Amino acid sequence: MSSADPQVETVVDLDAIAHNVRVLADHAGGAAVMVVVKADGYNHGAVPVARAALAAGAAELGVTTVAEALQLRAAGIDAPILSWLNTSDADYAAAVTADIEIGVSSVAHLRAVERAARATGTTATVTVKVDTGLNRNGVSGAEYPQVLGLLRQLVDERVVRFRALFSHLARADEPQHPAIDMQRDRFLDAIAVAKEHGLEPELVHLANSAATLTRPDLAFDMVRPGIAAYGLSPVPEISDFGLRPAMTFQARVALVKPVAEGEGVSYGHEWVAPRATTVALIPAGYADGVFRPLGGRIAVRIGDRLYPNVGRVCMDQLVVDLGDNTDGVREGDTAVLFGPGRPHPQHWADLLGTIHYEIVCSPRGRVVRRYVGDVARQGGV
Ligand SMILES: *Cc1c(COP(=O)(O)O)cnc(C)c1O
């Protein structure tokens, strides 16, 4: 690496994204694939991930907010984009103008979209998110008839185009759980009730990553995977499904030095050198997304070897023990915090009692993102 390289970075492999999208498409059978690029593409970079996914065969993109959708449009991405979680005062006028499909979860949301469509003189494309048992976002059973009644009126007036009906599963990572079948049945009911209101969706979709990979019977017209596109298994205890993790979190060794036997290392001296040793300073800390509770419990990979972190993780740095440093680790060497091989984000998740979704969302602040892979070299970024 040259001196201009960042001290701490995430390297995102766009070939891995493309590979994972193809794996998902295989599992989806004939269904289309919408790749979810919310939260800046699960912290992998929404725009490059979206381009790589579309080039690999994804048909549509899913995001949370209108602002996220507009960012993709501003980058010149013209694929269908669905945005499904917004307050009623979101900039729906901008969304309608940019041809963003809006997911609504209440009469209030639909009224807000109606106002935007009338104000801009543009037909709004609306998708209804129905709550089938997650009890989070989505139209409640109580409000569903009212939403459909208003939707029917707006469709008749051509203020709104009704594109799709969708829902989200609560326990998809437990593929045999009866709650999944309960939600499927409620989803089928919701589709039937829409038809009774004279509303025929162009498509319906339900499956996230876990359902796409383990419940092909729930693919409907389109699947809606997120985490699996980034190469992490939504059901780690079953299989990795041949997915390739796209993110590597790494830093360059900032300093190598000896520590005498009996010397304490890092704040609080929680680790005391049991013998004379050599340590390496890794310039990544909790401000960069290395969770402080991991102190003394993780290892970093330098070359082919794993070196244990010793002492506390600080805001900007952590220390690893090189022992006799027989491999000659030097300042500037790359230390992998997590990536496709070892250490793996799942390991951090296990140590922290969380899920790898949160681990890949953690690198931030000073961390610089860089892209590798064919898609990046072709200027697709
Ligand atoms: C985040 C999200 C997804 C993707 O979930 P994964 O578990 O990452 O596949 C799909 N649909 C909705 C509504 C979501 O919020």
Short mmCIF file of C-alpha atoms and ligand atoms in Angstrom, two decimals:
data_model
loop_
_atom_site.label_atom_id
_atom_site.label_comp_id
_atom_site.label_asym_id
_atom_site.label_seq_id
_atom_site.Cartn_x
_atom_site.Cartn_y
_atom_site.Cartn_z
CA MET A 1 0.00 0.00 0.00
CA SER A 2 1.17 3.54 -0.67
CA SER A 3 1.31 6.28 1.96
CA ALA A 4 -1.86 7.78 0.52
CA ASP A 5 -3.86 4.70 1.49
CA PRO A 6 -6.25 5.04 4.38
CA GLN A 7 -5.30 3.64 7.78
CA VAL A 8 -8.61 1.86 8.12
CA GLU A 9 -10.92 0.82 5.33
CA THR A 10 -13.64 -1.48 4.15
CA VAL A 11 -12.95 -3.23 0.87
CA VAL A 12 -16.14 -4.22 -0.93
CA ASP A 13 -15.89 -6.96 -3.54
CA LEU A 14 -18.49 -6.22 -6.23
CA ASP A 15 -17.81 -9.58 -7.89
CA ALA A 16 -19.00 -11.20 -4.67
CA ILE A 17 -22.20 -9.12 -4.81
CA ALA A 18 -22.76 -10.23 -8.42
CA HIS A 19 -22.11 -13.87 -7.48
CA ASN A 20 -24.55 -13.69 -4.56
CA VAL A 21 -27.27 -12.14 -6.70
CA ARG A 22 -26.91 -15.04 -9.14
CA VAL A 23 -27.17 -17.54 -6.25
CA LEU A 24 -30.35 -15.80 -5.10
CA ALA A 25 -31.80 -15.75 -8.61
CA ASP A 26 -31.20 -19.52 -8.85
CA HIS A 27 -33.17 -20.06 -5.65
CA ALA A 28 -35.92 -17.69 -6.77
CA GLY A 29 -36.88 -19.91 -9.70
CA GLY A 30 -38.85 -17.78 -12.11
CA ALA A 31 -39.41 -14.95 -9.64
CA ALA A 32 -37.71 -11.57 -10.15
CA VAL A 33 -35.08 -10.38 -7.67
CA MET A 34 -35.32 -7.07 -5.84
CA VAL A 35 -32.05 -6.40 -4.04
CA VAL A 36 -32.44 -4.39 -0.84
CA VAL A 37 -29.87 -1.57 -0.67
CA LYS A 38 -31.25 0.29 2.35
CA ALA A 39 -28.92 1.79 4.97
CA ASP A 40 -26.37 2.62 2.27
CA GLY A 41 -26.41 -0.93 0.99
CA TYR A 42 -26.03 -2.44 4.46
CA ASN A 43 -22.99 -0.14 4.77
CA HIS A 44 -21.43 -1.49 1.54
CA GLY A 45 -22.35 1.59 -0.54
CA ALA A 46 -25.83 1.68 -2.08
CA VAL A 47 -24.93 2.98 -5.54
CA PRO A 48 -22.07 0.60 -6.46
CA VAL A 49 -23.93 -2.35 -4.93
CA ALA A 50 -27.08 -1.43 -6.86
CA ARG A 51 -25.14 -1.22 -10.13
CA ALA A 52 -23.41 -4.54 -9.52
CA ALA A 53 -26.68 -6.21 -8.54
CA LEU A 54 -28.55 -4.92 -11.59
CA ALA A 55 -25.71 -5.98 -13.89
CA ALA A 56 -25.93 -9.47 -12.34
CA GLY A 57 -29.62 -9.77 -13.10
CA ALA A 58 -31.50 -8.07 -10.27
CA ALA A 59 -34.66 -6.44 -11.62
CA GLU A 60 -35.48 -3.94 -8.90
CA LEU A 61 -34.09 -2.19 -5.83
CA GLY A 62 -35.59 -1.76 -2.38
CA VAL A 63 -34.81 1.00 0.12
CA THR A 64 -36.25 2.37 3.31
CA THR A 65 -36.56 6.13 2.76
CA VAL A 66 -37.38 8.43 -0.14
CA ALA A 67 -33.98 10.09 0.39
CA GLU A 68 -32.25 6.75 -0.18
CA ALA A 69 -34.26 6.21 -3.36
CA LEU A 70 -33.44 9.69 -4.65
CA GLN A 71 -29.74 9.07 -4.07
CA LEU A 72 -29.92 6.10 -6.47
CA ARG A 73 -31.82 8.14 -9.07
CA ALA A 74 -29.31 10.99 -8.75
CA ALA A 75 -26.58 8.47 -9.60
CA GLY A 76 -28.41 7.69 -12.83
CA ILE A 77 -29.95 4.37 -11.82
CA ASP A 78 -33.25 3.99 -13.66
CA ALA A 79 -34.36 0.55 -12.45
CA PRO A 80 -37.61 0.32 -10.44
CA ILE A 81 -37.05 1.41 -6.84
CA LEU A 82 -39.44 0.80 -3.95
CA SER A 83 -39.24 2.92 -0.76
CA TRP A 84 -41.27 1.53 2.14
CA LEU A 85 -40.74 3.40 5.38
CA ASN A 86 -41.48 7.11 5.47
CA THR A 87 -43.39 9.51 7.64
CA SER A 88 -46.34 11.24 6.00
CA ASP A 89 -44.35 14.46 5.63
CA ALA A 90 -41.68 12.77 3.48
CA ASP A 91 -40.87 14.43 0.18
CA TYR A 92 -43.34 12.35 -1.80
CA ALA A 93 -43.49 15.03 -4.51
CA ALA A 94 -39.80 14.42 -5.24
CA ALA A 95 -40.41 10.67 -5.10
CA VAL A 96 -43.31 10.82 -7.54
CA THR A 97 -41.38 13.08 -9.90
CA ALA A 98 -38.41 10.69 -9.83
CA ASP A 99 -40.67 7.68 -10.49
CA ILE A 100 -40.03 6.10 -7.09
CA GLU A 101 -42.57 3.45 -6.11
CA ILE A 102 -43.94 4.29 -2.69
CA GLY A 103 -44.83 1.66 -0.13
CA VAL A 104 -47.71 2.81 2.07
CA SER A 105 -48.70 1.43 5.46
CA SER A 106 -51.68 3.62 6.38
CA VAL A 107 -54.44 5.87 5.08
CA ALA A 108 -52.35 8.84 6.22
CA HIS A 109 -49.43 7.69 4.05
CA LEU A 110 -51.70 7.16 1.07
CA ARG A 111 -53.31 10.59 1.56
CA ALA A 112 -49.84 12.16 1.60
CA VAL A 113 -48.93 10.39 -1.64
CA GLU A 114 -52.25 11.52 -3.14
CA ARG A 115 -51.43 15.14 -2.31
CA ALA A 116 -48.01 14.80 -3.94
CA ALA A 117 -49.50 13.23 -7.07
CA ARG A 118 -52.13 15.98 -7.41
CA ALA A 119 -49.60 18.74 -6.71
CA THR A 120 -47.15 17.48 -9.31
CA GLY A 121 -49.74 16.32 -11.81
CA THR A 122 -48.00 12.94 -11.92
CA THR A 123 -49.53 9.53 -11.36
CA ALA A 124 -47.94 8.04 -8.23
CA THR A 125 -46.92 4.39 -8.22
CA VAL A 126 -48.08 2.84 -4.97
CA THR A 127 -47.38 -0.48 -3.33
CA VAL A 128 -49.31 -1.51 -0.25
CA LYS A 129 -47.38 -3.07 2.59
CA VAL A 130 -49.67 -5.32 4.58
CA ASP A 131 -48.95 -6.39 8.13
CA THR A 132 -49.42 -10.15 8.26
CA GLY A 133 -48.03 -10.66 11.75
CA LEU A 134 -44.74 -8.83 12.17
CA ASN A 135 -46.69 -6.01 13.85
CA ARG A 136 -44.17 -3.43 12.85
CA ASN A 137 -44.52 -1.54 9.54
CA GLY A 138 -47.44 -2.40 7.24
CA VAL A 139 -51.19 -1.72 7.13
CA SER A 140 -53.00 -3.18 10.12
CA GLY A 141 -55.92 -5.51 9.56
CA ALA A 142 -58.19 -2.86 11.09
CA GLU A 143 -57.23 -0.16 8.59
CA TYR A 144 -56.83 -2.39 5.53
CA PRO A 145 -60.39 -2.00 4.13
CA GLN A 146 -60.14 1.79 4.44
CA VAL A 147 -56.77 1.82 2.64
CA LEU A 148 -58.20 -0.31 -0.15
CA GLY A 149 -61.30 1.88 -0.41
CA LEU A 150 -59.23 5.02 -0.85
CA LEU A 151 -56.79 3.27 -3.16
CA ARG A 152 -59.61 2.11 -5.41
CA GLN A 153 -60.89 5.66 -5.69
CA LEU A 154 -57.41 7.04 -6.50
CA VAL A 155 -56.76 4.32 -9.07
CA ASP A 156 -60.09 5.11 -10.76
CA GLU A 157 -59.06 8.77 -10.89
CA ARG A 158 -55.63 7.78 -12.24
CA VAL A 159 -54.01 9.69 -9.40
CA VAL A 160 -52.37 6.43 -8.40
CA ARG A 161 -51.15 3.32 -10.16
CA PHE A 162 -51.47 0.28 -7.90
CA ARG A 163 -48.37 -1.76 -8.51
CA ALA A 164 -47.91 -4.36 -5.80
CA LEU A 165 -48.84 -5.85 -2.49
CA PHE A 166 -46.12 -7.03 -0.15
CA SER A 167 -45.44 -8.13 3.40
CA HIS A 168 -42.46 -9.00 5.60
CA LEU A 169 -41.84 -12.15 7.65
CA ALA A 170 -41.10 -12.19 11.38
CA ARG A 171 -39.39 -15.58 11.68
CA ALA A 172 -38.04 -16.41 8.23
CA ASP A 173 -34.70 -17.47 9.74
CA GLU A 174 -36.53 -20.44 11.30
CA PRO A 175 -37.60 -22.03 7.99
CA GLN A 176 -40.04 -24.54 9.48
CA HIS A 177 -41.67 -22.20 11.97
CA PRO A 178 -45.48 -22.21 11.78
CA ALA A 179 -45.52 -18.40 11.99
CA ILE A 180 -44.23 -18.37 8.41
CA ASP A 181 -47.20 -20.35 7.16
CA MET A 182 -49.55 -18.22 9.22
CA GLN A 183 -48.14 -15.10 7.56
CA ARG A 184 -48.37 -16.71 4.12
CA ASP A 185 -52.05 -17.50 4.73
CA ARG A 186 -52.77 -13.98 5.89
CA PHE A 187 -50.88 -12.63 2.85
CA LEU A 188 -53.02 -14.75 0.52
CA ASP A 189 -56.13 -13.43 2.31
CA ALA A 190 -54.92 -9.85 1.88
CA ILE A 191 -54.45 -10.44 -1.86
CA ALA A 192 -57.96 -11.88 -2.08
CA VAL A 193 -59.47 -8.94 -0.18
CA ALA A 194 -57.72 -6.49 -2.53
CA LYS A 195 -59.26 -8.30 -5.48
CA GLU A 196 -62.68 -8.05 -3.82
CA HIS A 197 -62.12 -4.28 -3.85
CA GLY A 198 -61.42 -4.46 -7.57
CA LEU A 199 -57.70 -4.04 -7.01
CA GLU A 200 -55.48 -6.49 -8.86
CA PRO A 201 -51.79 -6.03 -7.97
CA GLU A 202 -49.33 -6.31 -10.84
CA LEU A 203 -47.16 -8.39 -8.52
CA VAL A 204 -46.93 -9.61 -4.94
CA HIS A 205 -43.84 -10.34 -2.85
CA LEU A 206 -42.99 -11.67 0.60
CA ALA A 207 -39.57 -13.36 0.78
CA ASN A 208 -36.49 -11.80 2.41
CA SER A 209 -33.07 -13.51 2.17
CA ALA A 210 -33.92 -16.35 4.53
CA ALA A 211 -37.19 -17.20 2.79
CA THR A 212 -35.60 -16.87 -0.66
CA LEU A 213 -32.98 -19.48 0.26
CA THR A 214 -35.07 -21.87 2.35
CA ARG A 215 -38.71 -21.45 1.29
CA PRO A 216 -38.92 -21.46 -2.52
CA ASP A 217 -42.67 -21.94 -2.12
CA LEU A 218 -42.87 -18.31 -0.94
CA ALA A 219 -41.12 -16.71 -3.92
CA PHE A 220 -44.38 -15.39 -5.45
CA ASP A 221 -43.58 -12.89 -8.27
CA MET A 222 -40.46 -11.42 -6.72
CA VAL A 223 -38.05 -12.04 -3.85
CA ARG A 224 -36.60 -9.24 -1.75
CA PRO A 225 -33.23 -10.28 -0.31
CA GLY A 226 -30.83 -8.00 1.50
CA ILE A 227 -28.18 -9.63 3.67
CA ALA A 228 -27.60 -12.61 1.38
CA ALA A 229 -26.68 -10.28 -1.49
CA TYR A 230 -23.85 -9.08 0.73
CA GLY A 231 -22.73 -12.67 1.17
CA LEU A 232 -23.84 -13.41 4.70
CA SER A 233 -26.07 -16.35 5.44
CA PRO A 234 -29.48 -15.41 6.83
CA VAL A 235 -29.56 -18.83 8.53
CA PRO A 236 -25.90 -19.34 9.54
CA GLU A 237 -26.57 -22.53 11.49
CA ILE A 238 -27.90 -24.28 8.37
CA SER A 239 -25.50 -23.35 5.59
CA ASP A 240 -23.63 -20.55 3.91
CA PHE A 241 -25.55 -21.38 0.69
CA GLY A 242 -22.38 -20.78 -1.34
CA LEU A 243 -22.54 -17.04 -0.66
CA ARG A 244 -19.39 -14.91 -0.68
CA PRO A 245 -19.06 -12.18 1.96
CA ALA A 246 -18.42 -8.91 0.13
CA MET A 247 -16.94 -6.78 2.91
CA THR A 248 -13.44 -6.88 4.36
CA PHE A 249 -12.75 -4.55 7.30
CA GLN A 250 -9.03 -3.90 7.62
CA ALA A 251 -6.42 -1.50 8.95
CA ARG A 252 -2.70 -0.95 8.47
CA VAL A 253 -0.34 -1.65 11.33
CA ALA A 254 0.75 1.74 12.70
CA LEU A 255 3.52 0.66 15.05
CA VAL A 256 5.42 -2.48 16.11
CA LYS A 257 7.33 -2.46 19.38
CA PRO A 258 8.59 -4.57 22.25
CA VAL A 259 6.78 -4.82 25.58
CA ALA A 260 8.64 -6.11 28.63
CA GLU A 261 7.36 -8.91 30.85
CA GLY A 262 5.01 -7.60 33.53
CA GLU A 263 4.02 -4.44 31.61
CA GLY A 264 0.30 -3.67 31.29
CA VAL A 265 -1.14 -2.87 27.85
CA SER A 266 -3.90 -0.35 27.00
CA TYR A 267 -6.29 1.44 29.38
CA GLY A 268 -6.79 -0.21 32.73
CA HIS A 269 -3.89 -2.59 32.14
CA GLU A 270 -6.37 -5.42 31.73
CA TRP A 271 -3.69 -7.42 29.98
CA VAL A 272 -0.23 -7.75 31.48
CA ALA A 273 2.51 -9.25 29.33
CA PRO A 274 3.29 -12.70 30.79
CA ARG A 275 6.67 -12.62 29.05
CA ALA A 276 8.72 -10.23 26.97
CA THR A 277 6.84 -9.86 23.70
CA THR A 278 6.23 -7.73 20.64
CA VAL A 279 2.96 -5.93 19.98
CA ALA A 280 1.42 -4.28 16.94
CA LEU A 281 -0.80 -1.21 17.11
CA ILE A 282 -3.90 -1.39 14.90
CA PRO A 283 -5.40 2.07 14.25
CA ALA A 284 -9.04 1.03 14.49
CA GLY A 285 -11.20 1.46 17.56
CA TYR A 286 -14.77 1.78 18.69
CA ALA A 287 -15.18 5.09 16.83
CA ASP A 288 -14.44 3.11 13.67
CA GLY A 289 -16.87 0.31 14.51
CA VAL A 290 -14.73 -2.10 16.51
CA PHE A 291 -17.13 -2.72 19.39
CA ARG A 292 -15.46 -2.07 22.75
CA PRO A 293 -16.85 -5.24 24.40
CA LEU A 294 -14.71 -7.23 21.92
CA GLY A 295 -11.54 -6.15 23.77
CA GLY A 296 -9.31 -9.15 24.46
CA ARG A 297 -11.69 -11.52 22.65
CA ILE A 298 -10.94 -11.08 18.94
CA ALA A 299 -7.96 -11.67 16.71
CA VAL A 300 -6.77 -9.93 13.56
CA ARG A 301 -5.27 -11.65 10.55
CA ILE A 302 -1.94 -10.39 9.26
CA GLY A 303 -0.71 -12.47 6.35
CA ASP A 304 -1.85 -16.01 7.09
CA ARG A 305 -1.74 -15.78 10.86
CA LEU A 306 -4.18 -14.70 13.50
CA TYR A 307 -2.90 -12.51 16.31
CA PRO A 308 -4.94 -11.98 19.49
CA ASN A 309 -6.08 -8.56 20.56
CA VAL A 310 -4.78 -7.81 24.05
CA GLY A 311 -6.18 -5.21 26.41
CA ARG A 312 -9.05 -2.83 25.81
CA VAL A 313 -10.34 -1.60 22.48
CA CYS A 314 -9.99 2.20 22.61
CA MET A 315 -11.66 4.91 20.57
CA ASP A 316 -8.98 4.93 17.88
CA GLN A 317 -6.88 1.83 18.33
CA LEU A 318 -6.32 -1.65 19.61
CA VAL A 319 -3.20 -3.71 20.28
CA VAL A 320 -2.38 -7.25 19.18
CA ASP A 321 0.26 -9.57 20.57
CA LEU A 322 2.80 -10.74 17.97
CA GLY A 323 4.75 -12.93 20.41
CA ASP A 324 8.22 -13.42 19.00
CA ASN A 325 7.03 -11.94 15.70
CA THR A 326 8.64 -14.76 13.77
CA ASP A 327 6.71 -13.70 10.65
CA GLY A 328 8.24 -10.25 10.79
CA VAL A 329 5.08 -8.14 10.96
CA ARG A 330 5.99 -4.54 10.18
CA GLU A 331 4.42 -1.11 10.18
CA GLY A 332 2.19 -0.77 7.13
CA ASP A 333 1.15 -4.42 6.99
CA THR A 334 -2.55 -5.04 6.50
CA ALA A 335 -4.47 -6.41 9.48
CA VAL A 336 -7.86 -7.91 8.67
CA LEU A 337 -10.47 -7.31 11.37
CA PHE A 338 -13.13 -9.34 9.57
CA GLY A 339 -13.81 -10.54 6.06
CA PRO A 340 -14.74 -13.52 3.91
CA GLY A 341 -12.22 -15.87 5.53
CA ARG A 342 -11.12 -15.53 9.14
CA PRO A 343 -12.08 -13.64 11.25
CA HIS A 344 -15.66 -13.73 10.01
CA PRO A 345 -18.39 -11.20 10.93
CA GLN A 346 -20.37 -14.11 12.37
CA HIS A 347 -17.63 -14.60 14.97
CA TRP A 348 -17.95 -10.99 16.16
CA ALA A 349 -21.74 -11.40 16.20
CA ASP A 350 -21.48 -14.53 18.35
CA LEU A 351 -19.16 -12.79 20.82
CA LEU A 352 -21.49 -9.81 21.09
CA GLY A 353 -24.80 -11.67 21.17
CA THR A 354 -25.97 -9.95 18.00
CA ILE A 355 -26.32 -10.74 14.29
CA HIS A 356 -23.83 -10.20 11.47
CA TYR A 357 -26.18 -7.59 9.98
CA GLU A 358 -25.15 -5.27 12.82
CA ILE A 359 -21.47 -6.15 12.41
CA VAL A 360 -21.25 -5.10 8.75
CA CYS A 361 -23.24 -1.96 9.54
CA SER A 362 -20.68 -0.93 12.18
CA PRO A 363 -17.60 0.36 10.27
CA ARG A 364 -18.00 4.14 10.06
CA GLY A 365 -16.45 7.53 10.67
CA ARG A 366 -12.82 7.46 9.54
CA VAL A 367 -13.26 4.19 7.68
CA VAL A 368 -12.78 4.71 3.94
CA ARG A 369 -14.64 2.43 1.53
CA ARG A 370 -12.90 0.99 -1.53
CA TYR A 371 -14.26 -1.28 -4.26
CA VAL A 372 -12.65 -4.24 -5.97
CA GLY A 373 -13.89 -6.68 -8.57
CA ASP A 374 -14.63 -6.66 -12.24
CA VAL A 375 -17.66 -4.47 -11.86
CA ALA A 376 -15.47 -1.83 -10.20
CA ARG A 377 -12.74 -2.09 -12.84
CA GLN A 378 -15.29 -1.69 -15.62
CA GLY A 379 -16.02 1.75 -14.25
CA GLY A 380 -19.34 0.64 -12.87
CA VAL A 381 -18.77 2.40 -9.57
C1 LIG B 1 -34.56 -5.25 5.24
C2 LIG B 1 -35.72 -5.80 4.54
C3 LIG B 1 -35.57 -6.88 3.65
C4 LIG B 1 -34.30 -7.65 3.49
O1 LIG B 1 -34.10 -8.46 4.62
P1 LIG B 1 -32.86 -9.49 4.68
O2 LIG B 1 -33.09 -10.25 5.93
O3 LIG B 1 -31.64 -8.63 4.78
O4 LIG B 1 -32.91 -10.28 3.46
C5 LIG B 1 -36.68 -7.25 2.90
N1 LIG B 1 -37.86 -6.62 3.05
C6 LIG B 1 -38.06 -5.62 3.93
C7 LIG B 1 -39.39 -5.01 4.06
C8 LIG B 1 -36.99 -5.18 4.72
O5 LIG B 1 -37.18 -4.19 5.59
#
